[in-house]
Coordinates of C-alpha atoms in Angstrom, one line a residue:
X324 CA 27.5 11.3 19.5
X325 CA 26.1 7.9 18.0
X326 CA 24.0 6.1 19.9
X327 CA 22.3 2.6 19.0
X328 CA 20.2 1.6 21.7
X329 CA 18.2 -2.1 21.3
X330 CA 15.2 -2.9 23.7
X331 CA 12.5 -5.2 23.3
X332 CA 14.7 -8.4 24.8
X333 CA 13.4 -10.9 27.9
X334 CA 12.5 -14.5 28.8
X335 CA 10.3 -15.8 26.0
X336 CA 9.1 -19.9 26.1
X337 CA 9.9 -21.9 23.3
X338 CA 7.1 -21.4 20.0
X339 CA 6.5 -17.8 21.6
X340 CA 7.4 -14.4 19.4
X341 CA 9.6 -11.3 20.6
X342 CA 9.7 -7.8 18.6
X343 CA 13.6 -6.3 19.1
X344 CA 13.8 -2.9 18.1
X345 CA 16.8 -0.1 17.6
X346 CA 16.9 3.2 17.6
X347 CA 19.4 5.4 16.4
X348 CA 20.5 8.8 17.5
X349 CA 23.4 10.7 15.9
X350 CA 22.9 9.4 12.3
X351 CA 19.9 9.0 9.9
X352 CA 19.4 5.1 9.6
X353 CA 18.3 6.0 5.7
X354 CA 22.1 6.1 4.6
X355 CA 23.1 2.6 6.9
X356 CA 22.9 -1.0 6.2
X357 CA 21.0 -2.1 9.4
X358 CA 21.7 -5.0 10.4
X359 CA 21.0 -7.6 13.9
X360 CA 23.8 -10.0 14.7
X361 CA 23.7 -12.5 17.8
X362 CA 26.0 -13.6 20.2
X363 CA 25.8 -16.8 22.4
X364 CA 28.6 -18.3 24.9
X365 CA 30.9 -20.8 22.9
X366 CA 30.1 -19.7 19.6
X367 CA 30.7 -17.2 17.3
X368 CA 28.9 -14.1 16.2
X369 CA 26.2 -14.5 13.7
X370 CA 24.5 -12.5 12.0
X371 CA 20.8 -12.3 11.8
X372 CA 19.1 -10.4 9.2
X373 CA 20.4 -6.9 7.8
X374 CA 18.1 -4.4 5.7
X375 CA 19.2 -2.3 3.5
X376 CA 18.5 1.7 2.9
X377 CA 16.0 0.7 0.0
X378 CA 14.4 -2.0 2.1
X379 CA 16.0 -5.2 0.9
X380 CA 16.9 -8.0 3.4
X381 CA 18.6 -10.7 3.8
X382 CA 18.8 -13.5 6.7
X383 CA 20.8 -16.1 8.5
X384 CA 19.7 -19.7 7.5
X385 CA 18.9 -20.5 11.2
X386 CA 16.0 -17.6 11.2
X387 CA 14.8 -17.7 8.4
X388 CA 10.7 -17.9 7.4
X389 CA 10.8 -17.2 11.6
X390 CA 12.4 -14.1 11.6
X391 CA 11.3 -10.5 10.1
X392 CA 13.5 -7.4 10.2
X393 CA 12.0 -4.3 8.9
X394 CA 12.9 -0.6 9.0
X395 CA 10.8 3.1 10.1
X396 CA 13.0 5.9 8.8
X397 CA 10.5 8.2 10.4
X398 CA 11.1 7.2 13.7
X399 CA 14.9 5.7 13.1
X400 CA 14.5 2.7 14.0
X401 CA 14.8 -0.9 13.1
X402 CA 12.7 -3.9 14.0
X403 CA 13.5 -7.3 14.4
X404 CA 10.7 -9.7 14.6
X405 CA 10.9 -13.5 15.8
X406 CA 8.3 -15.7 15.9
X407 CA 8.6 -19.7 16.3
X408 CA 11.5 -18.6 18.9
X409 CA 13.3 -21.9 19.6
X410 CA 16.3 -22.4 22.8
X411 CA 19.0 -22.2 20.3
X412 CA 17.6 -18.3 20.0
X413 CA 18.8 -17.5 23.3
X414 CA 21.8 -15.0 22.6
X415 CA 22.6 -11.2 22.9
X416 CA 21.3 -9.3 20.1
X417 CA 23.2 -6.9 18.8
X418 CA 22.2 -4.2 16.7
X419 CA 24.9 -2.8 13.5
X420 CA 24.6 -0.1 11.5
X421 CA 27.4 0.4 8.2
X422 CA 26.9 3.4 6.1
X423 CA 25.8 2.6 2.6
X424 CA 29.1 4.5 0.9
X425 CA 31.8 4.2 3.6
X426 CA 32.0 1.5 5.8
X427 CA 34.4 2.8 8.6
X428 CA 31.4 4.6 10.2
X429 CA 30.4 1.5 11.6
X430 CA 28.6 1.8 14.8
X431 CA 27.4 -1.1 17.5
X432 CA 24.6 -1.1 20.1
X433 CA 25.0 -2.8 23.6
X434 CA 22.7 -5.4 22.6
X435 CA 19.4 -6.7 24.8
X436 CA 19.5 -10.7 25.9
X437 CA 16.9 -12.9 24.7
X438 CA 16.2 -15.8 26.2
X439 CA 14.4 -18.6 25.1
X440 CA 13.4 -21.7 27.9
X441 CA 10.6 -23.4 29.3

């Protein structure tokens, strides 16, 4: 069974960094795109930062030069770090994972909340 489990979420105040991570069990994150989408009530899901198996990344214009997503293949799991956190951070993060050559195993964690406030 496939299991993406994200921690690393909480109450952060605005300027203040957060380090997301997600593990995977079930699969070998070496063969998956990787990637961290966000979701916040009354607007759509966006997508954060993705990494691929060889290490290349890409990000959402909102986090970028604030954001850093990076992988361990040792230990399986993916890190998202956010500094410069802002309120319009606050959102469930969600982590993805695609395979590299077929992308219907496509797998979702639960996601952790971070919130972002004074």
């Amino acid at each position: 069974q496939v299991q993406l489990v994200e921690s690393g979420g909480g109450l952060v105040q605005p300027g203040g960094s957060l380090r997301l991570s997600c593990a995977a069990s079930g699969i070998f994150f070496d063969n998956y795109v990787v990637a961290w989408h966000r979701i916040s009530p009354g607007k759509q899901r966006e997508l954060v930062a993705r990494i691929a198996s060889g290490g290349s990344t890409d990000y959402g214009d909102s986090v970028k030069g604030r954001f850093t997503i990076s992988r361990d293949n040792a230990k399986n799991t993916v890190y998202l770090q956010m500094n410069s956190l802002k309120p319009e951070d606050t959102a469930v993060y969600v982590c993805n994972a695609v395979h590299f050559y077929s992308d219907s195993l496509d797998y979702w964690g639960q996601g952790t909340q971070v919130t972002v406030s004074p």
